[in-house]
mmCIF file of C-alpha atoms and ligand atoms in Angstrom:
data_model
loop_
_atom_site.group_PDB
_atom_site.id
_atom_site.type_symbol
_atom_site.label_atom_id
_atom_site.label_comp_id
_atom_site.label_asym_id
_atom_site.label_seq_id
_atom_site.Cartn_x
_atom_site.Cartn_y
_atom_site.Cartn_z
ATOM 1 C CA MET A 1 168.249 269.946 141.042
ATOM 2 C CA LYS A 2 169.587 272.790 143.186
ATOM 3 C CA GLN A 3 166.842 275.134 144.292
ATOM 4 C CA PRO A 4 167.604 278.704 143.122
ATOM 5 C CA VAL A 5 168.464 281.062 145.992
ATOM 6 C CA PHE A 6 165.798 283.484 144.843
ATOM 7 C CA ASP A 7 163.210 280.790 145.368
ATOM 8 C CA VAL A 8 164.665 279.948 148.799
ATOM 9 C CA ALA A 9 164.407 283.605 149.827
ATOM 10 C CA THR A 10 160.683 283.605 149.176
ATOM 11 C CA LYS A 11 160.201 280.829 151.739
ATOM 12 C CA PHE A 12 160.770 283.298 154.580
ATOM 13 C CA GLN A 13 158.501 285.840 156.240
ATOM 14 C CA LEU A 14 160.039 288.894 154.614
ATOM 15 C CA GLU A 15 158.636 292.386 154.517
ATOM 16 C CA GLY A 16 158.369 293.711 150.957
ATOM 17 C CA SER A 17 159.064 291.691 147.846
ATOM 18 C CA VAL A 18 162.379 290.140 146.840
ATOM 19 C CA ILE A 19 164.210 292.119 144.148
ATOM 20 C CA GLU A 20 167.568 290.372 144.060
ATOM 21 C CA VAL A 21 169.620 287.778 145.958
ATOM 22 C CA LYS A 22 173.394 288.250 145.745
ATOM 23 C CA ALA A 23 176.326 286.238 147.138
ATOM 24 C CA LEU A 24 178.177 287.933 150.012
ATOM 25 C CA GLY A 25 181.721 287.337 151.292
ATOM 26 C CA GLU A 26 183.778 284.175 151.346
ATOM 27 C CA GLY A 27 182.998 282.333 154.582
ATOM 28 C CA PHE A 28 184.930 279.134 155.319
ATOM 29 C CA ILE A 29 181.841 277.384 156.576
ATOM 30 C CA ASN A 30 178.447 278.711 155.401
ATOM 31 C CA ASP A 31 177.317 280.254 152.105
ATOM 32 C CA THR A 32 175.988 283.763 152.588
ATOM 33 C CA PHE A 33 173.697 285.928 150.441
ATOM 34 C CA ILE A 34 172.023 289.291 150.757
ATOM 35 C CA ILE A 35 168.346 289.573 149.909
ATOM 36 C CA GLU A 36 167.464 292.969 148.529
ATOM 37 C CA THR A 37 163.816 293.831 148.897
ATOM 38 C CA SER A 38 161.572 296.557 147.519
ATOM 39 C CA GLU A 39 161.972 300.179 148.637
ATOM 40 C CA GLY A 40 160.999 300.851 152.238
ATOM 41 C CA SER A 41 161.502 297.252 153.445
ATOM 42 C CA PRO A 42 164.560 295.921 155.235
ATOM 43 C CA ASN A 43 167.135 293.794 153.449
ATOM 44 C CA TYR A 44 168.031 290.381 154.826
ATOM 45 C CA ILE A 45 170.964 288.025 155.178
ATOM 46 C CA LEU A 46 170.302 284.523 153.881
ATOM 47 C CA GLN A 47 172.638 281.668 154.769
ATOM 48 C CA ARG A 48 172.908 278.067 153.778
ATOM 49 C CA LYS A 49 174.087 276.638 157.080
ATOM 50 C CA ASN A 50 176.740 273.962 156.954
ATOM 51 C CA LYS A 51 175.052 270.872 158.328
ATOM 52 C CA LYS A 52 178.290 268.863 158.267
ATOM 53 C CA ILE A 53 179.644 271.214 160.926
ATOM 54 C CA PHE A 54 176.663 272.445 162.934
ATOM 55 C CA SER A 55 174.457 269.598 163.943
ATOM 56 C CA PRO A 56 171.521 269.592 164.194
ATOM 57 C CA ILE A 57 170.730 272.917 162.492
ATOM 58 C CA PRO A 58 167.243 273.300 164.075
ATOM 59 C CA ALA A 59 168.880 273.195 167.540
ATOM 60 C CA MET A 60 171.480 275.695 166.421
ATOM 61 C CA MET A 61 168.728 278.074 165.334
ATOM 62 C CA GLU A 62 167.001 277.604 168.708
ATOM 63 C CA ASN A 63 170.261 278.556 170.442
ATOM 64 C CA ILE A 64 170.597 281.655 168.275
ATOM 65 C CA GLN A 65 167.000 282.680 168.889
ATOM 66 C CA LYS A 66 167.373 282.233 172.662
ATOM 67 C CA VAL A 67 170.421 284.485 172.704
ATOM 68 C CA CYS A 68 168.846 287.107 170.391
ATOM 69 C CA LEU A 69 165.618 287.339 172.385
ATOM 70 C CA HIS A 70 167.527 287.578 175.648
ATOM 71 C CA ILE A 71 169.700 290.394 174.331
ATOM 72 C CA LYS A 72 166.699 292.216 172.853
ATOM 73 C CA LYS A 73 164.954 292.126 176.218
ATOM 74 C CA LYS A 74 167.980 293.584 177.974
ATOM 75 C CA VAL A 75 168.523 296.239 175.320
ATOM 76 C CA LYS A 76 164.879 297.282 175.617
ATOM 77 C CA GLU A 77 165.133 297.491 179.417
ATOM 78 C CA ALA A 78 168.171 299.714 179.043
ATOM 79 C CA GLY A 79 166.302 302.012 176.643
ATOM 80 C CA GLY A 80 168.231 300.910 173.529
ATOM 81 C CA ASP A 81 166.978 299.902 170.089
ATOM 82 C CA PRO A 82 166.421 296.114 170.011
ATOM 83 C CA MET A 83 166.252 296.084 166.196
ATOM 84 C CA ARG A 84 169.735 297.549 165.875
ATOM 85 C CA GLU A 85 171.501 296.379 169.019
ATOM 86 C CA ALA A 86 170.569 292.724 168.552
ATOM 87 C CA MET A 87 170.168 290.343 165.661
ATOM 88 C CA THR A 88 166.654 289.559 164.469
ATOM 89 C CA VAL A 89 165.965 286.059 163.201
ATOM 90 C CA THR A 90 163.326 285.998 160.446
ATOM 91 C CA PRO A 91 161.295 282.783 160.500
ATOM 92 C CA ALA A 92 160.240 280.792 157.468
ATOM 93 C CA VAL A 93 156.633 281.015 156.254
ATOM 94 C CA ASP A 94 155.755 277.900 158.273
ATOM 95 C CA GLY A 95 157.035 279.611 161.449
ATOM 96 C CA LYS A 96 160.188 277.508 161.783
ATOM 97 C CA LEU A 97 163.485 279.279 162.336
ATOM 98 C CA TYR A 98 164.890 277.642 159.180
ATOM 99 C CA TYR A 99 163.815 276.349 155.799
ATOM 100 C CA GLU A 100 164.825 272.890 154.634
ATOM 101 C CA ASP A 101 165.117 272.785 150.848
ATOM 102 C CA GLU A 102 164.493 269.977 148.368
ATOM 103 C CA GLU A 103 168.050 268.699 148.841
ATOM 104 C CA ASN A 104 167.743 268.736 152.633
ATOM 105 C CA GLU A 105 169.970 271.768 152.936
ATOM 106 C CA TYR A 106 169.121 274.164 155.755
ATOM 107 C CA TRP A 107 168.691 277.892 155.243
ATOM 108 C CA ALA A 108 168.164 280.691 157.739
ATOM 109 C CA VAL A 109 167.511 284.408 157.465
ATOM 110 C CA CYS A 110 168.160 287.384 159.685
ATOM 111 C CA GLN A 111 167.515 291.063 159.157
ATOM 112 C CA PHE A 112 170.264 293.134 157.659
ATOM 113 C CA ILE A 113 171.085 296.058 159.935
ATOM 114 C CA ASP A 114 171.823 299.001 157.671
ATOM 115 C CA GLU A 115 174.060 302.009 158.127
ATOM 116 C CA THR A 116 176.606 299.953 159.986
ATOM 117 C CA ILE A 117 180.307 299.376 159.551
ATOM 118 C CA ALA A 118 182.151 296.071 159.846
ATOM 119 C CA TYR A 119 185.942 296.085 159.839
ATOM 120 C CA GLU A 120 188.101 293.367 158.336
ATOM 121 C CA ALA A 121 191.056 294.028 160.638
ATOM 122 C CA ALA A 122 191.725 295.797 163.931
ATOM 123 C CA GLU A 123 194.236 298.185 162.490
ATOM 124 C CA THR A 124 194.376 300.630 165.382
ATOM 125 C CA PRO A 125 194.378 300.237 169.171
ATOM 126 C CA GLU A 126 191.204 302.383 169.243
ATOM 127 C CA LEU A 127 189.409 299.834 167.122
ATOM 128 C CA ALA A 128 190.754 296.940 169.184
ATOM 129 C CA TYR A 129 189.551 298.710 172.334
ATOM 130 C CA ALA A 130 186.068 299.077 170.815
ATOM 131 C CA GLY A 131 186.127 295.406 169.802
ATOM 132 C CA GLY A 132 187.073 294.397 173.340
ATOM 133 C CA LYS A 133 184.162 296.405 174.676
ATOM 134 C CA GLY A 134 181.866 294.755 172.119
ATOM 135 C CA ILE A 135 182.764 291.215 173.144
ATOM 136 C CA GLY A 136 182.780 292.080 176.846
ATOM 137 C CA LYS A 137 179.358 293.671 176.511
ATOM 138 C CA PHE A 138 177.982 290.696 174.585
ATOM 139 C CA GLN A 139 179.176 288.305 177.264
ATOM 140 C CA SER A 140 177.851 290.540 179.975
ATOM 141 C CA LEU A 141 174.398 290.729 178.306
ATOM 142 C CA VAL A 142 174.140 286.937 178.165
ATOM 143 C CA SER A 143 175.824 286.276 181.507
ATOM 144 C CA ASP A 144 172.403 285.837 183.165
ATOM 145 C CA LEU A 145 170.953 283.627 180.419
ATOM 146 C CA LYS A 146 170.192 280.557 182.455
ATOM 147 C CA ASP A 147 168.391 278.523 179.796
ATOM 148 C CA PRO A 148 170.969 275.959 178.668
ATOM 149 C CA LEU A 149 172.105 275.930 175.031
ATOM 150 C CA THR A 150 172.253 272.718 173.011
ATOM 151 C CA ASP A 151 175.785 271.625 172.240
ATOM 152 C CA ILE A 152 175.674 271.633 168.440
ATOM 153 C CA LEU A 153 179.467 271.592 168.138
ATOM 154 C CA PRO A 154 180.591 268.889 170.554
ATOM 155 C CA GLY A 155 184.089 269.446 171.811
ATOM 156 C CA PHE A 156 184.555 272.687 169.871
ATOM 157 C CA HIS A 157 187.290 274.284 171.978
ATOM 158 C CA ASN A 158 187.873 271.184 174.063
ATOM 159 C CA ILE A 159 191.474 270.202 173.527
ATOM 160 C CA ARG A 160 190.930 266.720 174.951
ATOM 161 C CA PHE A 161 188.368 266.129 172.202
ATOM 162 C CA ARG A 162 190.707 267.674 169.602
ATOM 163 C CA TYR A 163 193.489 265.277 170.622
ATOM 164 C CA LYS A 164 191.076 262.382 170.140
ATOM 165 C CA GLN A 165 190.376 263.556 166.593
ATOM 166 C CA TRP A 166 194.069 264.290 166.072
ATOM 167 C CA ASP A 167 195.204 260.849 167.234
ATOM 168 C CA GLU A 168 192.663 259.205 164.930
ATOM 169 C CA VAL A 169 193.630 261.252 161.886
ATOM 170 C CA LEU A 170 197.323 260.622 162.520
ATOM 171 C CA SER A 171 196.859 256.899 162.892
ATOM 172 C CA LYS A 172 194.784 256.732 159.689
ATOM 173 C CA ASN A 173 197.016 259.111 157.719
ATOM 174 C CA PRO A 174 194.374 258.923 154.967
ATOM 175 C CA VAL A 175 196.205 260.755 152.160
ATOM 176 C CA GLY A 176 199.820 259.988 153.079
ATOM 177 C CA ARG A 177 200.691 263.534 154.120
ATOM 178 C CA LYS A 178 202.018 262.681 157.585
ATOM 179 C CA ALA A 179 205.601 261.966 156.552
ATOM 180 C CA GLY A 180 206.026 265.481 155.159
ATOM 181 C CA VAL A 181 204.983 267.245 158.361
ATOM 182 C CA GLU A 182 206.947 265.576 161.143
ATOM 183 C CA LYS A 183 208.345 268.837 162.455
ATOM 184 C CA GLU A 184 204.889 270.415 162.510
ATOM 185 C CA ILE A 185 203.448 267.396 164.355
ATOM 186 C CA GLU A 186 206.094 267.919 167.026
ATOM 187 C CA TRP A 187 204.869 271.528 167.487
ATOM 188 C CA ILE A 188 201.574 270.019 168.608
ATOM 189 C CA GLU A 189 202.917 267.139 170.674
ATOM 190 C CA SER A 190 205.419 269.196 172.674
ATOM 191 C CA ARG A 191 202.630 271.348 174.131
ATOM 192 C CA ARG A 192 200.085 268.605 174.857
ATOM 193 C CA LYS A 193 200.469 268.578 178.632
ATOM 194 C CA GLU A 194 200.351 272.353 179.055
ATOM 195 C CA MET A 195 197.102 272.537 177.095
ATOM 196 C CA LEU A 196 195.445 269.612 178.860
ATOM 197 C CA ASP A 197 196.360 271.081 182.268
ATOM 198 C CA PHE A 198 194.436 274.207 181.349
ATOM 199 C CA TRP A 199 191.415 272.347 179.991
ATOM 200 C CA LYS A 200 191.260 270.277 183.197
ATOM 201 C CA LEU A 201 190.412 273.495 185.075
ATOM 202 C CA VAL A 202 187.358 273.867 182.812
ATOM 203 C CA GLU A 203 186.401 270.209 183.198
ATOM 204 C CA ASP A 204 186.682 270.480 186.974
ATOM 205 C CA GLY A 205 184.530 273.611 187.099
ATOM 206 C CA ILE A 206 187.380 275.751 188.453
ATOM 207 C CA ILE A 207 186.882 277.872 185.349
ATOM 208 C CA PRO A 208 183.091 278.285 184.944
ATOM 209 C CA ILE A 209 180.887 277.462 181.973
ATOM 210 C CA ARG A 210 178.965 280.424 180.565
ATOM 211 C CA VAL A 211 177.440 281.501 177.265
ATOM 212 C CA SER A 212 180.262 282.251 174.879
ATOM 213 C CA HIS A 213 180.291 283.413 171.255
ATOM 214 C CA ASN A 214 183.232 281.389 169.931
ATOM 215 C CA ASP A 215 183.897 283.362 166.777
ATOM 216 C CA THR A 216 185.096 286.759 167.925
ATOM 217 C CA LYS A 217 186.707 288.059 164.752
ATOM 218 C CA ILE A 218 186.320 291.818 164.433
ATOM 219 C CA ASN A 219 184.079 291.483 161.378
ATOM 220 C CA ASN A 220 181.510 289.801 163.569
ATOM 221 C CA ILE A 221 180.904 293.120 165.313
ATOM 222 C CA LEU A 222 178.743 295.810 163.743
ATOM 223 C CA PHE A 223 179.665 299.408 164.529
ATOM 224 C CA ASP A 224 177.425 302.426 163.995
ATOM 225 C CA GLN A 225 178.460 305.460 161.952
ATOM 226 C CA LYS A 226 179.979 307.086 165.048
ATOM 227 C CA GLY A 227 182.210 304.080 165.655
ATOM 228 C CA GLU A 228 180.250 302.773 168.646
ATOM 229 C CA VAL A 229 179.632 299.027 168.930
ATOM 230 C CA LEU A 230 176.079 298.189 167.931
ATOM 231 C CA CYS A 231 175.916 294.425 168.160
ATOM 232 C CA VAL A 232 177.734 291.144 167.778
ATOM 233 C CA ILE A 233 176.614 288.990 164.858
ATOM 234 C CA ASP A 234 177.258 285.457 163.514
ATOM 235 C CA LEU A 235 175.840 283.559 166.445
ATOM 236 C CA ASP A 236 176.174 280.087 164.868
ATOM 237 C CA THR A 237 178.779 279.088 167.411
ATOM 238 C CA VAL A 238 177.123 280.346 170.608
ATOM 239 C CA LEU A 239 177.832 277.624 173.130
ATOM 240 C CA SER A 240 177.946 276.896 176.804
ATOM 241 C CA SER A 241 181.697 276.903 177.360
ATOM 242 C CA THR A 242 184.354 279.062 178.934
ATOM 243 C CA VAL A 243 184.291 282.737 177.919
ATOM 244 C CA LEU A 244 188.070 282.520 177.730
ATOM 245 C CA ASN A 245 187.522 281.038 174.244
ATOM 246 C CA ASP A 246 186.234 284.414 173.142
ATOM 247 C CA PHE A 247 189.100 286.424 174.544
ATOM 248 C CA GLY A 248 191.618 283.942 173.153
ATOM 249 C CA ASP A 249 190.093 283.756 169.696
ATOM 250 C CA ALA A 250 189.802 287.523 169.486
ATOM 251 C CA MET A 251 193.485 287.871 170.359
ATOM 252 C CA ARG A 252 194.421 285.243 167.763
ATOM 253 C CA PHE A 253 192.588 287.327 165.201
ATOM 254 C CA TYR A 254 193.130 290.954 166.275
ATOM 255 C CA THR A 255 196.776 290.942 167.249
ATOM 256 C CA ASN A 256 198.140 289.194 164.158
ATOM 257 C CA THR A 257 200.303 291.637 162.184
ATOM 258 C CA GLY A 258 200.036 289.301 159.186
ATOM 259 C CA LEU A 259 197.336 287.193 157.608
ATOM 260 C CA GLU A 260 195.923 283.939 158.921
ATOM 261 C CA ASP A 261 197.378 282.306 155.801
ATOM 262 C CA ASP A 262 200.373 284.582 155.264
ATOM 263 C CA THR A 263 203.018 282.963 153.084
ATOM 264 C CA ASN A 264 205.603 285.447 154.357
ATOM 265 C CA LEU A 265 206.154 284.488 157.993
ATOM 266 C CA ASP A 266 208.085 287.706 158.591
ATOM 267 C CA ASN A 267 204.753 289.496 158.429
ATOM 268 C CA VAL A 268 203.295 287.454 161.288
ATOM 269 C CA SER A 269 203.656 288.404 164.947
ATOM 270 C CA MET A 270 201.544 289.417 167.920
ATOM 271 C CA ASP A 271 201.039 293.156 168.324
ATOM 272 C CA ILE A 272 201.088 293.780 172.072
ATOM 273 C CA GLU A 273 199.563 297.265 171.709
ATOM 274 C CA ILE A 274 196.506 295.751 170.062
ATOM 275 C CA TYR A 275 196.405 293.097 172.779
ATOM 276 C CA LYS A 276 196.548 295.766 175.460
ATOM 277 C CA ALA A 277 193.791 297.850 173.872
ATOM 278 C CA PHE A 278 191.424 294.904 173.392
ATOM 279 C CA ALA A 279 192.082 293.649 176.926
ATOM 280 C CA LYS A 280 191.304 297.107 178.324
ATOM 281 C CA GLY A 281 187.956 297.338 176.520
ATOM 282 C CA TYR A 282 187.107 293.761 177.372
ATOM 283 C CA ILE A 283 187.933 294.002 181.074
ATOM 284 C CA GLU A 284 186.031 297.282 181.419
ATOM 285 C CA GLU A 285 182.864 295.482 180.306
ATOM 286 C CA ALA A 286 183.429 291.935 181.548
ATOM 287 C CA GLY A 287 185.462 292.645 184.689
ATOM 288 C CA SER A 288 182.300 292.822 186.777
ATOM 289 C CA PHE A 289 181.334 289.192 186.267
ATOM 290 C CA LEU A 290 184.642 287.414 185.597
ATOM 291 C CA THR A 291 186.101 285.333 188.412
ATOM 292 C CA ASN A 292 189.712 285.676 189.524
ATOM 293 C CA LYS A 293 190.526 282.367 187.862
ATOM 294 C CA GLU A 294 189.135 283.545 184.536
ATOM 295 C CA ILE A 295 191.149 286.732 184.765
ATOM 296 C CA GLU A 296 194.266 284.782 185.680
ATOM 297 C CA TYR A 297 193.950 282.743 182.470
ATOM 298 C CA LEU A 298 193.080 285.524 180.007
ATOM 299 C CA ALA A 299 196.613 285.732 178.619
ATOM 300 C CA PHE A 300 196.888 281.954 178.464
ATOM 301 C CA SER A 301 193.651 281.708 176.502
ATOM 302 C CA ALA A 302 195.271 283.559 173.592
ATOM 303 C CA LYS A 303 197.966 280.889 173.406
ATOM 304 C CA TYR A 304 195.423 278.123 173.894
ATOM 305 C CA ILE A 305 193.124 279.124 171.034
ATOM 306 C CA THR A 306 196.011 279.910 168.698
ATOM 307 C CA TYR A 307 197.568 276.535 169.468
ATOM 308 C CA GLU A 308 194.219 274.841 168.885
ATOM 309 C CA GLN A 309 193.972 276.570 165.527
ATOM 310 C CA VAL A 310 197.450 275.319 164.554
ATOM 311 C CA LEU A 311 196.268 271.830 165.476
ATOM 312 C CA ARG A 312 192.991 272.154 163.564
ATOM 313 C CA PHE A 313 194.628 273.428 160.371
ATOM 314 C CA LEU A 314 197.369 270.802 160.497
ATOM 315 C CA MET A 315 194.888 268.036 161.292
ATOM 316 C CA ASP A 316 192.730 269.063 158.331
ATOM 317 C CA TYR A 317 195.798 269.078 156.087
ATOM 318 C CA ILE A 318 196.749 265.556 157.185
ATOM 319 C CA ASP A 319 193.119 264.488 156.817
ATOM 320 C CA GLY A 320 193.017 265.640 153.182
ATOM 321 C CA ASP A 321 191.225 269.006 153.612
ATOM 322 C CA ASN A 322 187.768 267.907 154.649
ATOM 323 C CA TYR A 323 186.842 270.728 157.025
ATOM 324 C CA TYR A 324 188.100 274.101 155.854
ATOM 325 C CA LYS A 325 187.571 275.354 152.326
ATOM 326 C CA VAL A 326 190.998 275.555 150.645
ATOM 327 C CA LYS A 327 192.287 277.568 147.701
ATOM 328 C CA SER A 328 195.345 275.376 147.016
ATOM 329 C CA PRO A 329 196.464 271.860 148.024
ATOM 330 C CA ASP A 330 198.845 273.228 150.677
ATOM 331 C CA HIS A 331 196.525 275.974 151.962
ATOM 332 C CA ASN A 332 195.945 274.300 155.316
ATOM 333 C CA LEU A 333 199.692 273.802 155.746
ATOM 334 C CA VAL A 334 200.333 277.466 154.942
ATOM 335 C CA ARG A 335 197.733 278.385 157.564
ATOM 336 C CA THR A 336 199.355 275.988 160.049
ATOM 337 C CA LYS A 337 202.758 277.631 159.674
ATOM 338 C CA ALA A 338 201.408 281.167 159.860
ATOM 339 C CA GLN A 339 199.380 280.442 162.990
ATOM 340 C CA TYR A 340 202.374 278.691 164.551
ATOM 341 C CA LYS A 341 204.469 281.779 163.990
ATOM 342 C CA LEU A 342 201.805 283.761 165.811
ATOM 343 C CA LEU A 343 201.809 281.257 168.667
ATOM 344 C CA GLN A 344 205.585 281.573 168.994
ATOM 345 C CA SER A 345 205.291 285.343 169.096
ATOM 346 C CA MET A 346 202.725 285.033 171.896
ATOM 347 C CA GLU A 347 204.980 282.647 173.789
ATOM 348 C CA GLU A 348 207.837 285.134 173.559
ATOM 349 C CA GLN A 349 205.643 287.936 174.886
ATOM 350 C CA TYR A 350 203.712 285.879 177.415
ATOM 351 C CA ASP A 351 205.119 287.522 180.558
ATOM 352 C CA GLU A 352 204.251 290.918 179.145
ATOM 353 C CA MET A 353 200.742 289.697 178.207
ATOM 354 C CA LYS A 354 200.129 288.637 181.806
ATOM 355 C CA LYS A 355 201.479 291.921 183.096
ATOM 356 C CA VAL A 356 199.114 293.886 180.854
ATOM 357 C CA VAL A 357 196.109 292.175 182.447
ATOM 358 C CA LYS A 358 197.498 292.717 185.944
ATOM 359 C CA ASP A 359 198.132 296.413 185.315
ATOM 360 C CA LEU A 360 194.671 296.891 183.825
ATOM 361 C CA LEU A 361 193.090 295.448 186.933
ATOM 362 C CA THR A 362 194.877 297.866 189.195
ATOM 363 C CA GLU A 363 193.737 300.744 186.958
ATOM 364 C CA LEU A 364 190.056 299.792 187.248
HETATM 365 C C1 LIG B 1 185.961 279.094 160.997
HETATM 366 O O1 LIG B 1 184.187 280.440 158.950
HETATM 367 P P1 LIG B 1 184.610 281.244 160.116
HETATM 368 O O2 LIG B 1 185.709 282.184 159.769
HETATM 369 O O3 LIG B 1 183.451 281.889 160.828
HETATM 370 C C2 LIG B 1 185.900 278.218 162.241
HETATM 371 C C3 LIG B 1 186.624 278.892 163.375
HETATM 372 C C4 LIG B 1 188.058 279.103 162.951
HETATM 373 C C5 LIG B 1 188.103 279.955 161.693
HETATM 374 C C6 LIG B 1 189.508 280.059 161.181
HETATM 375 C C7 LIG B 1 182.643 276.567 163.124
HETATM 376 O O4 LIG B 1 185.238 280.254 161.233
HETATM 377 O O5 LIG B 1 186.595 278.073 164.509
HETATM 378 O O6 LIG B 1 188.760 279.716 163.956
HETATM 379 O O7 LIG B 1 187.292 279.368 160.664
HETATM 380 N N1 LIG B 1 184.515 277.973 162.621
HETATM 381 C C8 LIG B 1 184.075 276.727 162.798
HETATM 382 O O8 LIG B 1 189.618 281.144 160.367
HETATM 383 O O9 LIG B 1 184.799 275.748 162.720
HETATM 384 MG MG1 LIG B 2 181.686 282.133 161.919
#
């Protein structure tokens, strides 16, 4: 029998007593709840972590804790508030960073930081600029974290690994969907070399490995009431990889004038003003530690991650929707087409994207 979430909540070292546990948001991957506690005690975020995706969960929680403690230390040294400018993992009653329930599902809790704002979209350049500063600052805070992180998502943004999965799924064609998406498959194949050439630079160490966040949507940044970045949340995907993943994924998310699954492709394009604003904020914070090679590939990383997302959505569609939660049988195909439109818009504006970075550097 499924253990009630209320019961799960009580397995953690919470201050105060649990009043209510309510579902929160619609994540693709984890299930998220808010734990409301008695007056005067903090509230908490409770998540059932997806063990099919993050494996093993205990190592993932160790990664998260390492990053949180490192950031807290730096915030404290700088005179900031470590309870608000960093996430706080709340251990289970047995001291572990997670609780394993009767069905072997893994749960984890962190403190809810109140009086904060999270935005669903970067609607203005000002907000994109703040987001860029947030991600740049996060990367800068962890840039001296030498303790290696466990790779709980092997091959996450590694296109060579993605092609291995892709080739397997295509050869199996498990639900017979391949014949209907020949044109879309060609979108992937025609760019294979370009993408592998980039990834080779990472494999050869020409682009360095650092701590990266890997899920840089704007709603993973908490802002305070004055609009200043407080902290970056959702650390499930912190990995040792190239920080270009973070810039690229942010640009895939922030600059899209439409939705990730927009059915009207006319809505979808890359907004260069948003790109410019994010890049400015990001470079102001991260410029001090980025190498010339990393800077040279910032614009490319936006194409890279968007392309990878086209591949991942299409691959999941062909595979019969095993990875992403879907709301309709063609949802992954709708997402594929919308992300491809975004990729095309980036390709059209690529020279301008490179110029933006160049100009920003001369301004610094
Ligand atoms: C997943 O669930 P969410 O939104 O945090 C995915 C990202 C994708 C994104 C697409 C671990 O993230 O890589 O870009 O969906 N996370 C994982 O919206 O696969
Ligand atoms: Mg996430």
